């Protein structure tokens, strides 16, 4: 496949050339943001036995149906030290929150409803039904599936694994994404710039996105505008899963990234996408290594990283959400347009989307307030404010 292809075909080509899944075992302390490569089952039940939800007395419900029952306290059941005997008629066991319910008991009288004198406890209330007992396995049983293959581990998932007595998990090895900038004009941030020089701003922003998608960014530096300089950087790179050349993607005399990778043996799968911004985005492959070439214009680079690098890294397709337009939109041109937009909720809870007024592909400022990409299909008709359009949420909408 080569030449100009549709966005849908680009997604398909990326999916067909998904990277092989490599596994590593990590401690749950280091597993934040990682992706499980297999389902995980609980090694214990939670709670492991019937537990008291309150501080009070474990009793037989039969004995406390009427107010004023007097019971003999025969022992204690604090959390961690179960009472081993069976409770009989007219007996109570002092119990604390998290204490195991002793055999024979089926109800907890809370401390506030009792008066204690020596070994005797007076229950001031009567009860119709058993209360304050958390049944064994209420959260999960031993052997239950806690998490599915593909789950991304966050606070809830990690807490669940720990509670299921699982200390290590098999996760997908982080992909290494090598960011290679290109252009004689580029200098690192903080440099005293001479005439004609500009700041190499794309890599730091791309590295942040790459980290947020669970991969590891690798800085391959800035290659000068010669085939040899680019070839040298490709050759020196170690253990890269995805090369991410930025800039030098178009048709100018100094746009040498694609030819340099072709000379290094990478086979082209597409060279341009009918997308705006980012038409010169290209994709090549060599064995288990991929190259996603991004245009140098910052908006093109960031939007196309969102659109095409994210699914390559995560293996997941984008999900679209509908949002109400905050302004009128004109008829779209022939390229599928992803507009940088601000997403927020109205007071009555509707999601609205407001595209940045200037969509030029050189601009970075719209990304600061932007939380969405507003999708306009090729030749989409004009739309009025209030009508719905598809968006990809790239961060949480503002409330
Ligand atoms: N005759 C044509 N010219 C262009 C076409 C075309 O089809 N025919 N396509 C245009 C489109 S669309 C885009 S997008 C750009 C993409 O160009 P390149 O990928 O070749 O990018 P460069 O020329 O290297 O740079 C473009 C622009 O971005 C600045 N830049 C580059 N790298 C960085 C960086 N790491 N950090 C910050 N800024 C960067 C660079 O200085 C340029 O200003 O081509 C159009 N041209
Ligand atoms: O596709 Mo380019 O990103 O329009 O400027």
Short mmCIF file of C-alpha atoms and ligand atoms in Angstrom, two decimals:
data_model
loop_
_atom_site.label_atom_id
_atom_site.label_comp_id
_atom_site.label_asym_id
_atom_site.label_seq_id
_atom_site.Cartn_x
_atom_site.Cartn_y
_atom_site.Cartn_z
CA UNK A 1 0.00 0.00 0.00
CA UNK A 2 1.35 3.48 -0.79
CA UNK A 3 0.22 6.94 -1.87
CA UNK A 4 -2.64 8.83 -0.22
CA UNK A 5 -4.97 6.65 1.85
CA UNK A 6 -8.07 7.31 3.94
CA UNK A 7 -7.95 7.59 7.73
CA UNK A 8 -9.94 4.34 8.04
CA UNK A 9 -7.42 2.52 5.80
CA UNK A 10 -4.55 3.96 7.86
CA UNK A 11 -6.16 2.60 11.06
CA UNK A 12 -6.54 -0.80 9.37
CA UNK A 13 -2.91 -0.85 8.21
CA UNK A 14 -1.75 -0.05 11.74
CA UNK A 15 -3.99 -2.75 13.23
CA UNK A 16 -2.74 -5.34 10.70
CA UNK A 17 0.82 -4.48 11.66
CA UNK A 18 0.29 -4.54 15.42
CA UNK A 19 3.47 -5.07 17.40
CA UNK A 20 4.05 -8.51 18.94
CA UNK A 21 3.12 -8.65 22.62
CA UNK A 22 6.14 -9.26 24.85
CA UNK A 23 5.63 -10.14 28.46
CA UNK A 24 7.37 -9.22 31.69
CA UNK A 25 6.56 -9.95 35.32
CA UNK A 26 6.40 -6.94 37.61
CA UNK A 27 5.60 -6.31 41.25
CA UNK A 28 2.21 -4.65 41.79
CA UNK A 29 4.15 -1.74 43.36
CA UNK A 30 5.52 -0.99 39.91
CA UNK A 31 2.53 -1.96 37.82
CA UNK A 32 0.66 1.36 37.61
CA UNK A 33 -0.50 2.02 34.06
CA UNK A 34 0.63 -1.40 32.79
CA UNK A 35 -1.58 -3.72 30.73
CA UNK A 36 -2.36 -7.29 31.89
CA UNK A 37 -1.62 -9.93 29.27
CA UNK A 38 -3.84 -12.53 30.94
CA UNK A 39 -6.87 -12.65 33.24
CA UNK A 40 -6.10 -12.82 36.95
CA UNK A 41 -8.01 -14.91 39.52
CA UNK A 42 -8.24 -14.30 43.27
CA UNK A 43 -6.03 -16.46 45.49
CA UNK A 44 -8.19 -15.81 48.55
CA UNK A 45 -11.81 -14.91 49.33
CA UNK A 46 -12.62 -11.44 50.60
CA UNK A 47 -13.62 -11.30 53.32
CA UNK A 48 -12.12 -14.72 54.08
CA UNK A 49 -14.91 -15.54 56.62
CA UNK A 50 -18.13 -13.94 57.90
CA UNK A 51 -16.97 -10.71 59.58
CA UNK A 52 -18.49 -8.16 61.93
CA UNK A 53 -19.12 -4.75 60.36
CA UNK A 54 -19.39 -3.07 63.79
CA UNK A 55 -17.97 -3.00 67.32
CA UNK A 56 -20.40 -4.79 69.68
CA UNK A 57 -21.46 -8.32 70.61
CA UNK A 58 -21.89 -11.43 68.47
CA UNK A 59 -25.11 -13.18 69.56
CA UNK A 60 -27.86 -15.56 68.42
CA UNK A 61 -30.71 -13.53 66.88
CA UNK A 62 -33.14 -15.86 68.64
CA UNK A 63 -31.87 -14.55 72.00
CA UNK A 64 -32.36 -10.82 71.27
CA UNK A 65 -35.71 -10.67 69.45
CA UNK A 66 -37.18 -8.76 72.42
CA UNK A 67 -35.61 -5.73 74.12
CA UNK A 68 -33.98 -6.35 77.50
CA UNK A 69 -32.17 -9.65 76.88
CA UNK A 70 -29.33 -10.36 79.34
CA UNK A 71 -26.49 -12.50 77.89
CA UNK A 72 -23.29 -13.97 79.34
CA UNK A 73 -20.09 -12.79 77.67
CA UNK A 74 -17.91 -15.88 77.10
CA UNK A 75 -14.96 -14.36 75.18
CA UNK A 76 -13.59 -11.84 72.65
CA UNK A 77 -13.16 -11.80 68.86
CA UNK A 78 -10.98 -8.85 67.78
CA UNK A 79 -9.81 -8.61 64.13
CA UNK A 80 -7.05 -11.15 63.58
CA UNK A 81 -7.83 -13.41 66.58
CA UNK A 82 -10.97 -15.54 65.96
CA UNK A 83 -12.89 -16.94 68.96
CA UNK A 84 -12.57 -20.71 68.61
CA UNK A 85 -15.56 -22.05 70.62
CA UNK A 86 -19.21 -22.28 69.57
CA UNK A 87 -21.56 -19.78 71.10
CA UNK A 88 -24.65 -21.30 72.76
CA UNK A 89 -28.06 -20.14 73.97
CA UNK A 90 -27.94 -17.01 76.18
CA UNK A 91 -24.28 -16.32 75.32
CA UNK A 92 -22.47 -13.40 73.64
CA UNK A 93 -18.92 -12.81 72.36
CA UNK A 94 -17.41 -9.32 72.55
CA UNK A 95 -16.51 -8.49 68.93
CA UNK A 96 -14.83 -5.65 67.05
CA UNK A 97 -15.10 -4.39 63.45
CA UNK A 98 -13.32 -6.92 61.23
CA UNK A 99 -13.55 -9.68 63.86
CA UNK A 100 -14.62 -13.13 62.61
CA UNK A 101 -18.18 -14.16 63.58
CA UNK A 102 -17.91 -17.07 66.04
CA UNK A 103 -19.70 -20.33 65.24
CA UNK A 104 -23.25 -20.25 66.58
CA UNK A 105 -23.67 -16.45 66.26
CA UNK A 106 -25.82 -14.92 63.48
CA UNK A 107 -26.26 -11.29 64.57
CA UNK A 108 -24.29 -8.33 65.95
CA UNK A 109 -25.72 -6.06 68.65
CA UNK A 110 -23.87 -2.77 68.31
CA UNK A 111 -22.07 -1.45 71.36
CA UNK A 112 -24.32 1.65 71.57
CA UNK A 113 -27.36 -0.62 72.23
CA UNK A 114 -25.77 -2.43 75.20
CA UNK A 115 -24.81 -1.98 78.87
CA UNK A 116 -22.06 -4.19 80.25
CA UNK A 117 -21.71 -5.30 83.87
CA UNK A 118 -18.88 -7.78 84.46
CA UNK A 119 -19.60 -10.86 82.31
CA UNK A 120 -23.17 -9.80 81.64
CA UNK A 121 -24.38 -7.67 78.77
CA UNK A 122 -27.83 -6.10 78.62
CA UNK A 123 -29.25 -5.54 75.11
CA UNK A 124 -31.60 -2.55 75.23
CA UNK A 125 -33.22 -3.15 71.79
CA UNK A 126 -35.10 -6.02 70.18
CA UNK A 127 -34.20 -7.16 66.62
CA UNK A 128 -36.27 -8.74 63.83
CA UNK A 129 -33.50 -9.64 61.42
CA UNK A 130 -29.83 -10.46 61.42
CA UNK A 131 -27.58 -7.40 60.89
CA UNK A 132 -23.99 -6.17 60.63
CA UNK A 133 -22.46 -9.41 59.30
CA UNK A 134 -20.36 -9.24 56.12
CA UNK A 135 -20.62 -12.64 54.48
CA UNK A 136 -17.45 -14.48 53.40
CA UNK A 137 -16.64 -13.71 49.73
CA UNK A 138 -18.98 -10.68 49.56
CA UNK A 139 -16.33 -8.82 47.52
CA UNK A 140 -14.95 -11.92 45.75
CA UNK A 141 -14.38 -15.64 46.25
CA UNK A 142 -11.13 -17.54 45.85
CA UNK A 143 -10.79 -18.46 42.16
CA UNK A 144 -13.06 -15.64 40.93
CA UNK A 145 -11.79 -13.72 37.89
CA UNK A 146 -10.72 -10.34 39.29
CA UNK A 147 -9.46 -8.68 36.11
CA UNK A 148 -9.63 -9.46 32.40
CA UNK A 149 -6.81 -9.73 29.91
CA UNK A 150 -5.96 -6.24 28.61
CA UNK A 151 -6.95 -4.41 31.80
CA UNK A 152 -4.93 -1.25 32.44
CA UNK A 153 -3.85 -1.14 36.07
CA UNK A 154 -4.94 1.89 38.10
CA UNK A 155 -5.78 2.43 41.76
CA UNK A 156 -8.88 0.18 41.83
CA UNK A 157 -7.22 -2.63 39.90
CA UNK A 158 -4.03 -2.54 42.00
CA UNK A 159 -6.01 -2.56 45.25
CA UNK A 160 -8.03 -5.51 43.98
CA UNK A 161 -4.90 -7.47 43.04
CA UNK A 162 -3.32 -6.82 46.44
CA UNK A 163 -6.54 -7.87 48.24
CA UNK A 164 -6.64 -11.01 46.07
CA UNK A 165 -3.16 -11.81 47.50
CA UNK A 166 -1.40 -11.31 44.19
CA UNK A 167 2.01 -9.64 44.50
CA UNK A 168 3.25 -9.95 40.91
CA UNK A 169 1.52 -9.78 37.53
CA UNK A 170 2.39 -10.58 33.93
CA UNK A 171 2.09 -7.39 31.93
CA UNK A 172 2.89 -6.25 28.44
CA UNK A 173 6.47 -5.06 28.22
CA UNK A 174 6.59 -1.32 27.69
CA UNK A 175 7.20 -0.51 24.04
CA UNK A 176 10.23 1.69 23.39
CA UNK A 177 9.36 4.57 21.10
CA UNK A 178 12.39 6.38 19.63
CA UNK A 179 11.68 10.04 18.88
CA UNK A 180 13.93 11.36 16.14
CA UNK A 181 13.69 15.06 15.32
CA UNK A 182 15.06 16.35 12.06
CA UNK A 183 15.94 19.79 10.79
CA UNK A 184 19.04 22.00 10.65
CA UNK A 185 16.97 24.80 12.19
CA UNK A 186 16.16 22.93 15.42
CA UNK A 187 17.84 23.70 18.76
CA UNK A 188 17.05 22.39 22.25
CA UNK A 189 14.79 24.49 24.53
CA UNK A 190 16.82 27.07 26.47
CA UNK A 191 19.36 27.66 23.66
CA UNK A 192 20.43 31.19 22.65
CA UNK A 193 18.84 31.13 19.19
CA UNK A 194 20.54 32.57 16.09
CA UNK A 195 18.58 33.93 13.15
CA UNK A 196 16.68 31.11 11.37
CA UNK A 197 16.82 28.72 14.32
CA UNK A 198 13.73 27.46 16.13
CA UNK A 199 13.17 25.48 19.30
CA UNK A 200 12.83 21.70 19.05
CA UNK A 201 9.51 21.63 20.90
CA UNK A 202 7.87 18.47 19.51
CA UNK A 203 9.87 15.72 21.31
CA UNK A 204 9.06 16.80 24.87
CA UNK A 205 5.32 16.95 24.09
CA UNK A 206 5.38 13.63 22.23
CA UNK A 207 7.34 11.97 25.05
CA UNK A 208 4.63 13.00 27.49
CA UNK A 209 1.90 11.49 25.31
CA UNK A 210 3.92 8.29 24.85
CA UNK A 211 4.34 7.91 28.62
CA UNK A 212 0.62 8.51 29.15
CA UNK A 213 -0.10 5.59 26.78
CA UNK A 214 2.11 3.22 28.80
CA UNK A 215 5.17 3.19 26.53
CA UNK A 216 8.72 4.42 27.10
CA UNK A 217 9.93 7.41 25.06
CA UNK A 218 13.57 7.29 23.94
CA UNK A 219 15.21 10.52 22.79
CA UNK A 220 17.15 9.84 19.58
CA UNK A 221 18.19 13.49 19.28
CA UNK A 222 18.06 15.88 16.32
CA UNK A 223 19.37 14.61 12.98
CA UNK A 224 20.75 17.17 10.54
CA UNK A 225 19.15 17.38 7.07
CA UNK A 226 21.32 14.75 5.36
CA UNK A 227 20.64 11.10 4.57
CA UNK A 228 23.89 10.13 6.32
CA UNK A 229 23.03 11.99 9.54
CA UNK A 230 19.61 10.31 9.72
CA UNK A 231 21.07 6.87 8.81
CA UNK A 232 23.61 7.25 11.64
CA UNK A 233 20.85 7.93 14.20
CA UNK A 234 18.83 4.92 12.97
CA UNK A 235 21.90 2.67 13.19
CA UNK A 236 22.89 3.86 16.67
CA UNK A 237 19.37 3.35 18.12
CA UNK A 238 19.08 0.28 20.38
CA UNK A 239 16.02 -1.90 21.09
CA UNK A 240 13.49 0.43 19.51
CA UNK A 241 10.01 -0.99 18.82
CA UNK A 242 8.61 2.11 17.12
CA UNK A 243 10.69 4.80 15.46
CA UNK A 244 8.92 8.14 15.55
CA UNK A 245 10.68 10.45 13.11
CA UNK A 246 9.25 13.96 13.34
CA UNK A 247 9.58 16.43 10.47
CA UNK A 248 11.16 15.96 7.08
CA UNK A 249 8.03 14.08 6.02
CA UNK A 250 6.88 16.19 3.10
CA UNK A 251 8.09 16.65 -0.47
CA UNK A 252 10.73 19.39 -0.03
CA UNK A 253 14.41 18.94 -0.98
CA UNK A 254 15.26 18.68 2.74
CA UNK A 255 12.54 16.15 3.61
CA UNK A 256 14.70 13.05 3.89
CA UNK A 257 13.23 10.93 6.66
CA UNK A 258 11.27 8.52 4.46
CA UNK A 259 14.15 7.90 2.02
CA UNK A 260 16.59 7.39 4.93
CA UNK A 261 14.38 4.74 6.52
CA UNK A 262 13.77 3.13 3.11
CA UNK A 263 17.56 2.84 2.65
CA UNK A 264 17.77 1.23 6.09
CA UNK A 265 15.47 -1.54 4.80
CA UNK A 266 12.07 -0.38 6.00
CA UNK A 267 9.19 -1.22 3.67
CA UNK A 268 6.57 1.50 3.11
CA UNK A 269 2.95 0.68 3.99
CA UNK A 270 1.58 4.17 3.35
CA UNK A 271 3.09 7.54 2.56
CA UNK A 272 0.27 10.04 3.08
CA UNK A 273 -3.14 10.14 4.75
CA UNK A 274 -6.17 12.17 3.65
CA UNK A 275 -6.26 13.82 7.06
CA UNK A 276 -6.00 17.39 8.30
CA UNK A 277 -3.65 18.22 9.92
CA UNK A 278 -0.90 15.71 9.16
CA UNK A 279 -1.26 14.69 5.51
CA UNK A 280 2.42 13.64 5.20
CA UNK A 281 2.13 11.04 7.99
CA UNK A 282 3.76 7.79 6.80
CA UNK A 283 4.20 4.23 8.03
CA UNK A 284 6.87 1.59 7.35
CA UNK A 285 7.90 -1.73 8.79
CA UNK A 286 10.99 -3.95 9.06
CA UNK A 287 10.63 -7.22 10.96
CA UNK A 288 9.21 -6.44 14.41
CA UNK A 289 10.04 -2.72 14.16
CA UNK A 290 7.64 -0.03 12.98
CA UNK A 291 8.18 3.53 11.81
CA UNK A 292 5.43 6.11 12.13
CA UNK A 293 6.66 9.27 10.43
CA UNK A 294 5.03 12.45 11.70
CA UNK A 295 5.07 15.87 10.02
CA UNK A 296 7.16 18.53 11.78
CA UNK A 297 4.38 21.08 12.17
CA UNK A 298 3.58 20.84 15.90
CA UNK A 299 -0.21 20.52 15.56
CA UNK A 300 0.18 17.90 12.82
CA UNK A 301 2.68 15.97 14.96
CA UNK A 302 0.54 15.99 18.11
CA UNK A 303 -2.80 15.30 16.42
CA UNK A 304 -1.35 12.46 14.34
CA UNK A 305 0.37 10.99 17.41
CA UNK A 306 -3.05 10.97 19.09
CA UNK A 307 -4.75 9.47 16.04
CA UNK A 308 -2.19 6.94 14.80
CA UNK A 309 0.55 6.37 17.41
CA UNK A 310 -1.84 5.78 20.31
CA UNK A 311 -3.59 2.76 18.67
CA UNK A 312 -0.21 1.39 17.56
CA UNK A 313 1.04 1.51 21.17
CA UNK A 314 -2.11 0.43 23.00
CA UNK A 315 -3.58 -1.91 20.38
CA UNK A 316 -6.94 -0.22 20.96
CA UNK A 317 -9.13 1.65 18.51
CA UNK A 318 -10.43 5.14 19.28
CA UNK A 319 -13.85 5.52 20.79
CA UNK A 320 -15.99 8.38 19.54
CA UNK A 321 -18.40 10.37 21.69
CA UNK A 322 -21.13 12.77 20.53
CA UNK A 323 -20.96 16.39 21.68
CA UNK A 324 -23.09 19.44 20.91
CA UNK A 325 -21.37 22.09 18.77
CA UNK A 326 -20.72 25.46 20.46
CA UNK A 327 -20.53 27.20 17.05
CA UNK A 328 -21.56 26.75 13.40
CA UNK A 329 -19.27 24.68 11.18
CA UNK A 330 -18.65 25.11 7.46
CA UNK A 331 -18.73 22.27 4.92
CA UNK A 332 -15.56 20.19 5.26
CA UNK A 333 -13.05 19.70 2.44
CA UNK A 334 -11.89 16.35 1.03
CA UNK A 335 -9.55 15.51 3.96
CA UNK A 336 -10.94 14.09 7.21
CA UNK A 337 -10.44 16.96 9.64
CA UNK A 338 -9.59 16.60 13.34
CA UNK A 339 -10.12 20.04 14.87
CA UNK A 340 -8.42 20.96 18.16
CA UNK A 341 -11.34 21.70 20.42
CA UNK A 342 -12.30 22.53 23.95
CA UNK A 343 -14.77 20.13 25.58
CA UNK A 344 -16.86 21.00 28.61
CA UNK A 345 -20.15 20.21 30.33
CA UNK A 346 -23.00 22.72 30.40
CA UNK A 347 -24.89 23.37 33.65
CA UNK A 348 -27.54 20.85 32.56
CA UNK A 349 -24.88 18.18 32.03
CA UNK A 350 -24.57 18.20 28.21
CA UNK A 351 -21.15 17.67 26.64
CA UNK A 352 -20.28 20.56 24.31
CA UNK A 353 -17.37 21.02 21.94
CA UNK A 354 -15.87 24.34 20.86
CA UNK A 355 -13.18 24.22 18.16
CA UNK A 356 -10.18 26.56 18.50
CA UNK A 357 -10.76 29.55 16.18
CA UNK A 358 -7.39 29.14 14.39
CA UNK A 359 -6.71 25.57 13.23
CA UNK A 360 -3.34 26.25 11.55
CA UNK A 361 -1.06 23.22 11.78
CA UNK A 362 1.84 25.24 13.21
CA UNK A 363 0.02 26.22 16.42
CA UNK A 364 0.74 24.77 19.85
CA UNK A 365 -1.36 27.07 22.05
CA UNK A 366 -4.71 25.34 21.25
CA UNK A 367 -3.39 22.18 22.95
CA UNK A 368 -3.21 23.89 26.32
CA UNK A 369 -6.96 24.31 26.65
CA UNK A 370 -7.97 21.59 24.25
CA UNK A 371 -9.47 18.37 25.55
CA UNK A 372 -10.90 16.92 22.36
CA UNK A 373 -10.47 16.33 18.67
CA UNK A 374 -13.63 17.21 16.77
CA UNK A 375 -13.95 14.85 13.79
CA UNK A 376 -15.26 16.08 10.47
CA UNK A 377 -15.61 13.39 7.82
CA UNK A 378 -14.47 14.15 4.26
CA UNK A 379 -16.91 16.61 2.60
CA UNK A 380 -19.15 16.65 5.72
CA UNK A 381 -22.01 19.18 5.26
CA UNK A 382 -22.18 22.45 7.23
CA UNK A 383 -23.59 22.11 10.74
CA UNK A 384 -25.33 24.52 13.09
CA UNK A 385 -24.52 25.34 16.67
CA UNK A 386 -26.26 22.84 18.99
CA UNK A 387 -26.12 19.96 16.47
CA UNK A 388 -24.18 16.85 17.46
CA UNK A 389 -20.79 15.89 16.02
CA UNK A 390 -18.33 13.07 16.84
CA UNK A 391 -15.35 13.81 19.06
CA UNK A 392 -12.40 11.90 20.50
CA UNK A 393 -11.84 12.97 24.09
CA UNK A 394 -8.11 13.30 24.70
CA UNK A 395 -8.45 14.40 28.33
CA UNK A 396 -11.31 14.94 30.76
CA UNK A 397 -13.79 17.66 29.79
CA UNK A 398 -13.90 20.72 32.04
CA UNK A 399 -16.86 20.95 34.41
N1 LIG B 1 4.78 21.54 -1.72
C1 LIG B 1 4.27 21.00 -0.60
N2 LIG B 1 4.68 21.48 0.58
C2 LIG B 1 4.19 20.96 1.71
C3 LIG B 1 3.22 19.93 1.65
C4 LIG B 1 2.84 19.43 0.39
O1 LIG B 1 2.00 18.51 0.26
N3 LIG B 1 3.40 19.98 -0.71
N4 LIG B 1 2.69 19.48 2.81
C5 LIG B 1 2.61 20.46 3.87
C6 LIG B 1 2.12 19.85 5.05
S1 LIG B 1 0.47 19.40 5.04
C7 LIG B 1 2.86 19.71 6.18
S2 LIG B 1 2.12 19.12 7.63
C8 LIG B 1 4.26 20.05 6.23
C9 LIG B 1 5.03 18.90 6.87
O2 LIG B 1 6.32 19.09 6.66
P1 LIG B 1 7.49 18.19 7.19
O3 LIG B 1 7.07 17.02 7.95
O4 LIG B 1 8.37 17.94 6.06
O5 LIG B 1 8.08 19.11 8.29
P2 LIG B 1 9.28 20.12 8.22
O6 LIG B 1 9.35 20.75 6.89
O7 LIG B 1 10.44 19.42 8.73
O8 LIG B 1 8.75 21.14 9.27
C10 LIG B 1 7.53 21.81 9.16
C11 LIG B 1 7.51 22.94 10.18
O9 LIG B 1 7.59 22.42 11.50
C12 LIG B 1 8.72 22.89 12.18
N5 LIG B 1 9.30 21.78 12.95
C13 LIG B 1 9.86 20.67 12.46
N6 LIG B 1 10.30 19.87 13.45
C14 LIG B 1 10.00 20.50 14.59
C15 LIG B 1 10.21 20.19 15.95
N7 LIG B 1 10.84 19.04 16.31
N8 LIG B 1 9.79 21.06 16.90
C16 LIG B 1 9.18 22.23 16.52
N9 LIG B 1 8.93 22.56 15.24
C17 LIG B 1 9.36 21.73 14.29
C18 LIG B 1 9.66 23.31 11.09
O10 LIG B 1 10.59 24.26 11.54
C19 LIG B 1 8.71 23.86 10.06
O11 LIG B 1 8.33 25.16 10.38
O12 LIG B 1 4.77 20.29 4.95
C20 LIG B 1 3.93 21.16 4.15
N10 LIG B 1 4.61 21.44 2.92
O1 LIG B 2 -1.25 18.28 6.95
MO1 LIG B 2 -0.36 19.63 7.24
O2 LIG B 2 -0.46 19.08 8.84
O3 LIG B 2 -1.99 20.40 6.99
O4 LIG B 2 -0.05 21.20 7.72
#
